[in-house]
Every structure is written in C-alpha cells, then in structure tokens.
Coordinates of C-alpha atoms and ligand atoms in Angstrom, one line a residue:
X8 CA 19.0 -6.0 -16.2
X9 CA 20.1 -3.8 -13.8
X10 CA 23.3 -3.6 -12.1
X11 CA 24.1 -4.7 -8.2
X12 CA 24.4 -1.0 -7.0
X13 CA 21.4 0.4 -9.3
X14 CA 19.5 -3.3 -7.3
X15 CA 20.2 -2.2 -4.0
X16 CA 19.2 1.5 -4.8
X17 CA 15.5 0.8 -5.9
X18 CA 15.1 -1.8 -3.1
X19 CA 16.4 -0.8 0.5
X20 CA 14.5 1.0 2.5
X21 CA 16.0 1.6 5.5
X22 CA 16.7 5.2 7.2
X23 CA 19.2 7.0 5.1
X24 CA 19.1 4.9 2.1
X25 CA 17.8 7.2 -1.2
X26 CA 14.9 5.0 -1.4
X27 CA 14.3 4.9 2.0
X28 CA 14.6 8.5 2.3
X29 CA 11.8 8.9 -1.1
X30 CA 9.5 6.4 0.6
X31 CA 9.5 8.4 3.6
X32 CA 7.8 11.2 1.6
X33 CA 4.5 9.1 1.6
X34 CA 1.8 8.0 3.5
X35 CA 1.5 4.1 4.4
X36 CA -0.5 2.2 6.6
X37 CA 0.5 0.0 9.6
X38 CA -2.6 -1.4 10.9
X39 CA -6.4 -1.2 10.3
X40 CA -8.3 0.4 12.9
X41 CA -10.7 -2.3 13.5
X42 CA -7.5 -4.4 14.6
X43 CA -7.2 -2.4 17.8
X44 CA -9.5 -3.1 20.4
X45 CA -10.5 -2.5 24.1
X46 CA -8.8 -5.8 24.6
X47 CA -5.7 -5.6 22.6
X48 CA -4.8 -2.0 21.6
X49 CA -1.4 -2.1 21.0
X50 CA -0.3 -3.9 18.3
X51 CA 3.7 -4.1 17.4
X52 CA 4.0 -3.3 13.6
X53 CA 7.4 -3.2 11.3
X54 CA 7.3 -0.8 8.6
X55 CA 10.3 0.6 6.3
X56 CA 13.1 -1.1 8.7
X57 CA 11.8 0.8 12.3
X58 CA 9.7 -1.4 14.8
X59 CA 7.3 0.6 16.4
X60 CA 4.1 0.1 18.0
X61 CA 0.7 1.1 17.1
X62 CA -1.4 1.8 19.8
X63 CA -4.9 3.4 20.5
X64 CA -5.3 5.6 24.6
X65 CA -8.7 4.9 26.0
X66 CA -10.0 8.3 24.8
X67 CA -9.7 6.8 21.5
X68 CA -6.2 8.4 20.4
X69 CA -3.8 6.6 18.2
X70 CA -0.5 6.5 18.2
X71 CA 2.6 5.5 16.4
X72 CA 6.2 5.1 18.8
X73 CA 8.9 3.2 18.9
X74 CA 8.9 0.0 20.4
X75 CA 12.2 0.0 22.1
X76 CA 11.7 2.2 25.6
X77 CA 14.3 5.0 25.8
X78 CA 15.0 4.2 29.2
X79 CA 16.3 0.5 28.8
X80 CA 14.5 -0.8 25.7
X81 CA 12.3 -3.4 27.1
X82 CA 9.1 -3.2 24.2
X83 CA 6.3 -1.4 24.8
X84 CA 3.9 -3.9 22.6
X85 CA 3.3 -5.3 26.3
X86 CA 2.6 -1.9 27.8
X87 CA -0.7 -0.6 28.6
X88 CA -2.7 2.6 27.4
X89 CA -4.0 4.9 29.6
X90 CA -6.0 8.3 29.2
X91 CA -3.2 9.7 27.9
X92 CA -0.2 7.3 25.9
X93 CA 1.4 4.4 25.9
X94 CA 3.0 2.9 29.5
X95 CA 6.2 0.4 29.6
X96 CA 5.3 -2.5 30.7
X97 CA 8.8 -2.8 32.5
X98 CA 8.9 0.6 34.9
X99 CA 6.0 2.3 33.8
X100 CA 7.3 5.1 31.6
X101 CA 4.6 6.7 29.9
X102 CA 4.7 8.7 26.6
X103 CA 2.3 10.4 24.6
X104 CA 2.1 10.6 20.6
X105 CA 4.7 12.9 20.5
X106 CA 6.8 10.9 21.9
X107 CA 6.9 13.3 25.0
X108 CA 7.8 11.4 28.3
X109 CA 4.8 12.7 30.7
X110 CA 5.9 10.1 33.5
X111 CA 8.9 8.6 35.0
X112 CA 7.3 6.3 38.6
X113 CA 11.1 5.3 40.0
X114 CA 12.3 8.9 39.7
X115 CA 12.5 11.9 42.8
X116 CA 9.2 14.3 42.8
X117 CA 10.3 17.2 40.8
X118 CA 12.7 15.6 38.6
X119 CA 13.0 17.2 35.3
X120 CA 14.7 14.2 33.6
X121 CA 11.4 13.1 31.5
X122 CA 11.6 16.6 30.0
X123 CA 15.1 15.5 28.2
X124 CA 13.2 12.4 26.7
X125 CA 12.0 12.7 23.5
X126 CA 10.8 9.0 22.3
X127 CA 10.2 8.3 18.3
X128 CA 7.2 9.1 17.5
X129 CA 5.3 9.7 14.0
X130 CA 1.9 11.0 13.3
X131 CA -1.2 8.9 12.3
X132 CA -4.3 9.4 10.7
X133 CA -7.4 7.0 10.1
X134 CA -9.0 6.9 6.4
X135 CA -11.2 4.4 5.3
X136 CA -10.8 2.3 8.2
X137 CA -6.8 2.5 8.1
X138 CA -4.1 4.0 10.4
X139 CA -2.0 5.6 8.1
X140 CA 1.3 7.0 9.2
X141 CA 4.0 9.6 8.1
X142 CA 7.3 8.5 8.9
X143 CA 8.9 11.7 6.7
X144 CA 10.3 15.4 7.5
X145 CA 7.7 17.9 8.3
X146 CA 5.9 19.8 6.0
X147 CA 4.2 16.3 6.0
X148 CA 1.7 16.2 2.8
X149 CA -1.7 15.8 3.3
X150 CA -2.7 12.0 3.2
X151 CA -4.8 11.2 -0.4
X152 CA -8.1 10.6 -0.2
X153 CA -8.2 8.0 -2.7
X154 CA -11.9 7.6 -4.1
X155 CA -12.3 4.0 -3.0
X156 CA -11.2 4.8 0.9
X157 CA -13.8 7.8 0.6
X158 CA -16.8 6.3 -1.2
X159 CA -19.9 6.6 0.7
X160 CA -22.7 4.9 -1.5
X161 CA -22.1 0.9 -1.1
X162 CA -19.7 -1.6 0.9
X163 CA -16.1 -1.2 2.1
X164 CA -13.9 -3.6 3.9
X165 CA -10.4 -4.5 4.3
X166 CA -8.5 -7.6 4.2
X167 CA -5.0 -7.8 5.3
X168 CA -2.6 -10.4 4.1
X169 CA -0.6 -12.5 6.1
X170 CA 3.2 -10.9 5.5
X171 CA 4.6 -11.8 2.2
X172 CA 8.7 -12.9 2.3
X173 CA 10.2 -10.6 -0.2
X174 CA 11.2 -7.0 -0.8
X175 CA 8.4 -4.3 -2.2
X176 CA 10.0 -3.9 -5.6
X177 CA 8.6 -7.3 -6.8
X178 CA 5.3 -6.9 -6.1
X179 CA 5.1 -3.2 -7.5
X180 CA 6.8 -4.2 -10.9
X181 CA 4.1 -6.6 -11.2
X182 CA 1.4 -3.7 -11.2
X183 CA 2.9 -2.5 -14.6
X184 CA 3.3 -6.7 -15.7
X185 CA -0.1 -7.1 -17.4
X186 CA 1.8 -9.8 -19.6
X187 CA 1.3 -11.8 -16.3
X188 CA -2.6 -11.5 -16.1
X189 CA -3.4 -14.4 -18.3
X190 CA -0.6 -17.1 -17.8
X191 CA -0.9 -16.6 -13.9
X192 CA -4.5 -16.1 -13.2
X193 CA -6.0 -17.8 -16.4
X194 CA -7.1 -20.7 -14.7
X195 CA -9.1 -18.8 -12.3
X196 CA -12.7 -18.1 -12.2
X197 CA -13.8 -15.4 -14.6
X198 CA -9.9 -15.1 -16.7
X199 CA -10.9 -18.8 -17.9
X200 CA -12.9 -18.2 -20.9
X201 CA -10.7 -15.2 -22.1
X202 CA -7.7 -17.0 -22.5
X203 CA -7.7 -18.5 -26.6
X204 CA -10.2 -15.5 -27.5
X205 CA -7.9 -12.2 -27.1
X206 CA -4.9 -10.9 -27.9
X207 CA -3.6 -7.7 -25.9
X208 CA -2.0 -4.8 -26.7
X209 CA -0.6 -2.6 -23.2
X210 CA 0.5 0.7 -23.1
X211 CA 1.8 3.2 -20.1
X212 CA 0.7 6.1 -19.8
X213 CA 2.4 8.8 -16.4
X214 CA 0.0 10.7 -14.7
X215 CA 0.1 12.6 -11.7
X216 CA 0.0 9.9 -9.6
X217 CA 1.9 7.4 -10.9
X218 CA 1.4 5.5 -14.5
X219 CA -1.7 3.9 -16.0
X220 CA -1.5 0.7 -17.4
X221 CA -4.0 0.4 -20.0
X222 CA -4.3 -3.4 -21.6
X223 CA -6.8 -3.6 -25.2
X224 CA -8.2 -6.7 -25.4
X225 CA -8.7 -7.6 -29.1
X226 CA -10.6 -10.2 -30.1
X227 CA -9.4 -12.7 -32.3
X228 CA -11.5 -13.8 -35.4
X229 CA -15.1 -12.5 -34.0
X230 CA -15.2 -8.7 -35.5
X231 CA -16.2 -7.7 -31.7
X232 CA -15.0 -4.1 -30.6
X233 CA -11.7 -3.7 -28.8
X234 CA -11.8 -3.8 -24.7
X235 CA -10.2 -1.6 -22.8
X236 CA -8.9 -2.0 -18.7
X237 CA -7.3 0.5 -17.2
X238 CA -5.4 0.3 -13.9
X239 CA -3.2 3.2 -12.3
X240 CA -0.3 2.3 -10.1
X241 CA -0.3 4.9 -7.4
X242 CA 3.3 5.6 -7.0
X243 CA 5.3 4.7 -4.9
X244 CA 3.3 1.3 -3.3
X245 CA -0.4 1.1 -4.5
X246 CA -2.2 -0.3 -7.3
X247 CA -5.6 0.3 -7.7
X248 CA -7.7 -2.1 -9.6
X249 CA -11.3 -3.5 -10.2
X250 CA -12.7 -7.0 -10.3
X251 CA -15.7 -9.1 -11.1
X252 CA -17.8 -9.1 -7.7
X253 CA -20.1 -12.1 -6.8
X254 CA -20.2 -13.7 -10.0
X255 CA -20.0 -10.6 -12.1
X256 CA -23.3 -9.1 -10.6
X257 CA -21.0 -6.4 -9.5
X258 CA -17.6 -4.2 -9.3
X259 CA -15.5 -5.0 -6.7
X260 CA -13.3 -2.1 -6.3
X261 CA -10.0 -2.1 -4.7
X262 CA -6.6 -0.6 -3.9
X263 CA -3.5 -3.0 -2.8
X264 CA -1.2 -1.4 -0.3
X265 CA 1.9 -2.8 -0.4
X266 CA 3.9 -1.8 2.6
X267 CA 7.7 -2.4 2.9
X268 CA 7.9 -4.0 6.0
X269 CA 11.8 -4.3 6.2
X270 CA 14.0 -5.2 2.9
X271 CA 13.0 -8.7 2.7
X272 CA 9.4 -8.6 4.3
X273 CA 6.4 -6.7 2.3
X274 CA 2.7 -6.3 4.0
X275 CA 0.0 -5.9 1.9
X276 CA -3.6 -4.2 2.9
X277 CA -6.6 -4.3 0.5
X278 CA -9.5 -1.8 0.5
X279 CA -12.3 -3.1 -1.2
X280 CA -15.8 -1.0 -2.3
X281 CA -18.9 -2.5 -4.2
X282 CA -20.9 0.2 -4.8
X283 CA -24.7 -0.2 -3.9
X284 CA -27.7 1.7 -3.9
X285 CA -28.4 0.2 -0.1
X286 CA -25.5 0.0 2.1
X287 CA -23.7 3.2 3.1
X288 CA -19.9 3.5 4.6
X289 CA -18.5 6.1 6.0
X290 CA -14.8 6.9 5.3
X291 CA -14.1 8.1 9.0
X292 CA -16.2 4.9 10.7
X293 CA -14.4 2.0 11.8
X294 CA -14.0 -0.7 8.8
X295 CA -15.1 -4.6 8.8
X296 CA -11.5 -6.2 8.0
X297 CA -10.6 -9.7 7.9
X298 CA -7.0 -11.5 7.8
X299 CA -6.2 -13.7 4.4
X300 CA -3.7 -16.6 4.4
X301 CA -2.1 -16.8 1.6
X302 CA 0.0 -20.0 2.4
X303 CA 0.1 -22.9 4.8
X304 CA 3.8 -23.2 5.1
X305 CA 6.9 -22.6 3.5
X306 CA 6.5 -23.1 -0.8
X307 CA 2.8 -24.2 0.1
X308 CA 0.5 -21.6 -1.5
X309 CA -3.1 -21.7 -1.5
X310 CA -2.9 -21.5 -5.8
X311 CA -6.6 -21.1 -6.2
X312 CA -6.3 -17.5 -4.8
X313 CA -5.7 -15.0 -7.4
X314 CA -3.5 -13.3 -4.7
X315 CA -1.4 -16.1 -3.5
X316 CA -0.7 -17.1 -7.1
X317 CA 0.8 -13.3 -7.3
X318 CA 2.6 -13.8 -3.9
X319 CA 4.3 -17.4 -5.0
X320 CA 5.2 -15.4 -8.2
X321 CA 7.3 -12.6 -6.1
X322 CA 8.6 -15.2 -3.6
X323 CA 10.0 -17.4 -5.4
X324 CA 11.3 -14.4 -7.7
X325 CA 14.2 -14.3 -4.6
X326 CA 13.6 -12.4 -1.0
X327 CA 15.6 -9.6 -3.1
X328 CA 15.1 -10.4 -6.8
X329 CA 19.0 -10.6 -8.5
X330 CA 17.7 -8.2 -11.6
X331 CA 21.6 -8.7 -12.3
X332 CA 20.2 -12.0 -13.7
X333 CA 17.2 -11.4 -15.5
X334 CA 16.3 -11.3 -19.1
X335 CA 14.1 -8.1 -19.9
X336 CA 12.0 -8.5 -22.9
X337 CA 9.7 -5.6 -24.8
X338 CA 6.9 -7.2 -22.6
X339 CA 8.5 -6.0 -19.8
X340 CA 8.0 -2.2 -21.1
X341 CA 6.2 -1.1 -17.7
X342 CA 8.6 -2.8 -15.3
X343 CA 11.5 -1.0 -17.2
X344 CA 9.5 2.6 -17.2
X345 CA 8.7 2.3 -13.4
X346 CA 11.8 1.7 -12.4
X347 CA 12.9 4.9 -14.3
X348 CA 10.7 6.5 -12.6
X349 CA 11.6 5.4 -8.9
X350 CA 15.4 6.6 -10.2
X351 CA 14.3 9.8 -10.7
X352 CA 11.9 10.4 -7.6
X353 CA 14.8 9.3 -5.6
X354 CA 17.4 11.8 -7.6
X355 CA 14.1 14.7 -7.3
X356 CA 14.4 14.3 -2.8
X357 CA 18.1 14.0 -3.0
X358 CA 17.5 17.6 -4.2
X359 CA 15.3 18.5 -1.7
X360 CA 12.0 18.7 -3.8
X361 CA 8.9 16.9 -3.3
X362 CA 8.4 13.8 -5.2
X363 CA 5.6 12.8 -7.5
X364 CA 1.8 12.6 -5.9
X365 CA 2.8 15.2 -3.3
X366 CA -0.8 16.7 -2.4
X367 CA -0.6 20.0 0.3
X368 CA -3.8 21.9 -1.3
X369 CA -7.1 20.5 0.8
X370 CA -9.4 21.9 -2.5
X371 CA -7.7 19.0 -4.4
X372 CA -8.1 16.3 -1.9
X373 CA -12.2 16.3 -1.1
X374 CA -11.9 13.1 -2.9
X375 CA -9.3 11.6 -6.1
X376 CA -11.3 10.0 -8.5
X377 CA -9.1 7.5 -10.7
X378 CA -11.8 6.3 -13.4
X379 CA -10.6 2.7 -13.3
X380 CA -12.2 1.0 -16.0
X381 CA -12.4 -2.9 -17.3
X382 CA -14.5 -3.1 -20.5
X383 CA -13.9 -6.6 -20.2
X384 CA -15.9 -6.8 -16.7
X385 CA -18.7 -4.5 -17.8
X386 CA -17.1 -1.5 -16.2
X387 CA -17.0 1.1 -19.3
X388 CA -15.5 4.6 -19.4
X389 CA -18.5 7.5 -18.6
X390 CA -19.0 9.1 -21.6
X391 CA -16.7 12.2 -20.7
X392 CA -13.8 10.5 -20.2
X393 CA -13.5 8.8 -24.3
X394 CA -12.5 12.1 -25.6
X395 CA -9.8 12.6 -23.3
X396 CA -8.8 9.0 -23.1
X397 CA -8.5 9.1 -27.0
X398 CA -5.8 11.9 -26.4
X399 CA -3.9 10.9 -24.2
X400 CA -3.4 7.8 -26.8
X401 CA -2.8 9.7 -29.6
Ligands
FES13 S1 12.5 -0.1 30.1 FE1 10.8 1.1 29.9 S2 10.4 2.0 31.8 FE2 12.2 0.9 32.0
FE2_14 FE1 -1.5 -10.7 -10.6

C-alpha cells in the first residue's frame, strides 16, 4: 500500500515532476519508422505530457518538435516537410530539428525576428526500425543497443498497440508479477497444459539494467528437473521477454516498450526477432511493423490475445491505480522491490547523478546481450552462463 503522495510520485510524468524529470534521463520511442511515409510524414505523437510531432524532410531527416507553432500555435501535424524541416500549415513558418526558425514568408526581407525563435525540439535516433527520442538535459546518454533491436541473423518486426487507457506504472509492475502468468494467460495456447503440473518459485535479482525476474518451474509429482525463465525488466519502461514462435518450432524474441504517453494514457511498441539461419535484418534498415487492436470498444477486449488479457488487467486496475487501496501480499515481492527502486532513481537525479542503465561508453554498447532464457520453451541457458547464474542465487 502506498500512500497518496508516495502514488502520485511514482506515476506523473509530466515536466518538473521527480518522475518526470527521471524518465527524461532515458531513451523512448514515439513512432516506428516504417509509419512515416512519402505520403504521410508527419505524424503527431504524445509522449511524457508534451505533444509534439514526429516528422521525416524529404532528404530523409527526422525530426522531433513541438506541435504548437511559436508564432500562434496552429499544429504543425498538418504542415508539410520540405528539404530542410517542418512548415506550418497556417503561415508557413519553417523550422528545422533544432527547432531553429529558418523562415518567416509574412515578414520584411532582412528581418531578423526568426533568429529570436527557438521552437522545442528534441533529438531522434532510428534503431531497429524505431525513432527513439531524448527528451532529457544534455549530456544525452547514448541510446542502448538492446540485442534484439541489433540482431542481424533472422526476422525482426514491430507491432504497435493501439494506446492503452491507463498510467505506465501498471503495466511495468506487471513485468516483476510473474504470479499473474498462469491465472491470466493459462487458458491460452501453449500456458494450457502447464497449469496443474508446476508449482513456481520467483525470485529478483538487480542488475545493471534493471531486475531479473527469474520464475522455477517445479514439477509436481513426476521427478522431472526444475525449469528455469528468466526475464529482465529494463528499467525504467521495458521488459524483455521470449515466447513460443509458430507452434513452438521457434523463439520469438521480444522487448515491450511501454511509453508514458500522458498520466493516464500508456503506448506500447513491441520488437520482435526469430532468429533464423535464412533471413537477415539489418538494425539500421527500415522495419516491417504492423498496428494491433487490443479492443473493440470500451470494456470489450479481444481476451484470446495474451496482450489484451494484460491490457484489461491494467485498465480495469483504475486510469491511475489507488495503491492507497490495495492489499500487497509476499507474491507481490517484485512489484514492492521495483517500486523501491523507482524511489531511489528519482532521489539519485534529484541529486544530480545519472540514474541506473545510463550508458556513455560506445565500447559497451556494440550490442547488450541479456541471455533471456525459458527452459520451459526449450530456450536453455548456454553453458557459460550456469556457473554464474548459480551465483548470483546463492
Ligand atoms: S501559426 Fe504557424 S506560421 Fe502562423
Ligand atoms: Fe502478462
């Protein structure tokens, strides 16, 4: 249970607030790139309480500004790109990705007024077929190259859900609920036969990055070994995972992105990689996505989705969740150690340091490896890592 002040510290994000301010030290993405075309390449995106647009110049350049025109605030999500920048649609100021005015049609030759424009404007960068964006004080960190957006030997696509109506904490607490796994997905496709044969055992376990939530599967009357999953949250919105891929013939790689859109509004991206000995993908290359709807209407979820059964679970937790109310038990051991954790990120930039996951060193972001395993899948820890694994546990 958490009090109403320690509820509104851990879930408003809006400029200024302490969480706000820590989720502003990370990278997140607004769009993918494939969404941006010659026929629509501006797209208006919400993301941490600013609307802005996203927007890619016919030389190919994206940029992130605000949506609001400084000159009288008309949105530039109807402008048009140029060689250079974004142009509003209402009196044709033009901008760059600096937010530098570079044109002003209605004003005498020789004006200098554009020079005393400065728009907002935050810096972008495409991995793995996203647009990520900085919205934080310079020295910005380098943006992770998380293995599956970097991967080169099999498949990689994206799949963006449609917005999900409540605040980020809820669906980031359920990345360190693997209590939930059986009682909300059980019924679905390869979690059916599991559910009378194991009992579980979860433990979490901080790294660099953000914690691991290991589950063991023990099975129950049989004498069968243990099985072991393991799936890091990437602190402060990501939770990489790994599931059965056409029928089990394969891994199905993935990390969920789950973007504060505003207090009450949460966007999620998914970056999927099946490795294969064929197909090649190239982290830089523009990225097959596709949109997923994850309800018809309001209350009306599509429940044989694994991801909409998640998304009615945070929704109908409240648009904020009142953790005044709730009724933490020891199963909730990870939702009660991450929120520790956001505490003291926040406390760490109130003092001016750099948070957890920070990466500035190039050398140590060719590519981050994260060793997601599910025994219970077929996906089994190489060799090297048992010794070290057995450590950490002990
Ligand atoms: S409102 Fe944008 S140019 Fe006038
Ligand atoms: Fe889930």
């Amino acid at each position: 249970m958490l009090t109403r002040e320690e509820n509104e510290l851990l879930t408003r994000v809006g400029r200024g607030t302490p969480c706000g301010e820590l989720l502003r030290r990370y990278w997140h993405p607004v769009a993918a790139a494939g969404e941006l075309t010659e026929q629509q390449p501006i797209r208006p995106v919400k993301i941490l309480g600013e609307e802005l647009v996203v927007y890619c110049d016919k030389q190919g350049k994206y940029g992130l500004v605000g949506e609001h025109c400084p000159h009288r605030l008309a949105s530039l999500a109807y402008g048009r790109v140029d060689d250079e920048g974004i142009r509003c649609p209402y009196h044709g100021w033009k901008y760059d990705s600096t937010g530098k005015c570079l044109e002003q049609p209605a004003e005498p030759a020789g004006s200098t007024f554009k020079d005393r424009i400065k728009h907002v404007a935050y810096p972008v960068e495409t991995l793995g077929g996203l647009i990520f964006a900085y919205l934080g004080p310079e020295p910005k960190p380098l943006l992770p190259r998380w293995d599956v957006l970097v991967w080169e030997n099999g498949k990689r696509w994206i799949v963006k859900e449609s917005i999900i109506d409540c605040n980020w904490l809820q669906p980031m607490e359920n990345s360190v609920d693997p209590a939930h796994l059986f009682w909300l997905h059980g019924d679905t496709a390869h979690l059916a036969p599991r559910v009378k044969k194991y009992a579980e055992q979860h433990e979490f376990i901080l790294f660099e990055f953000g914690i691991k939530k290991r589950r063991t599967s023990l099975p129950v009357g049989t004498g069968d070994a243990p099985l072991l999953d393991e799936h890091p949250l990437l602190f402060p919105t990501t939770l990489r995972h790994v599931a059965p891929y056409e029928d089990g013939k394969g891994h199905r790689h993935n990390l969920q992105i789950r973007v504060p859109v505003d207090e009450t509004h949460t966007q999620v991206f998914r970056v999927n990689f099946v490795p294969s000995d064929v197909e090649k993908s190239s982290a830089e290359a523009q990225v097959p996505f596709r949109y997923s709807q994850l309800k018809k209407g309001p209350r009306d979820y599509n429940m044989r989705m694994v991801s909409a059964q998640d998304s009615m679970a945070w929704e109908t937790q409240g648009v904020v969740t009142d953790r005044t109310q709730e009724r933490l038990g020891a199963g909730d051991e990870g939702i009660i150690l991450f929120r520790k954790i956001l505490k003291q990120q926040i406390e760490i930039v109130q003092n001016g340091l750099d948070p957890m996951g920070m990466i500035r060193d190039p050398e140590k972001n060719q590519i981050i490896e994260l060793n997601v395993i599910n025994e219970r899948i077929g996906l089994y820890r190489p060799q090297s890592l048992r010794q070290d694994q057995r450590a950490i546990a002990s």
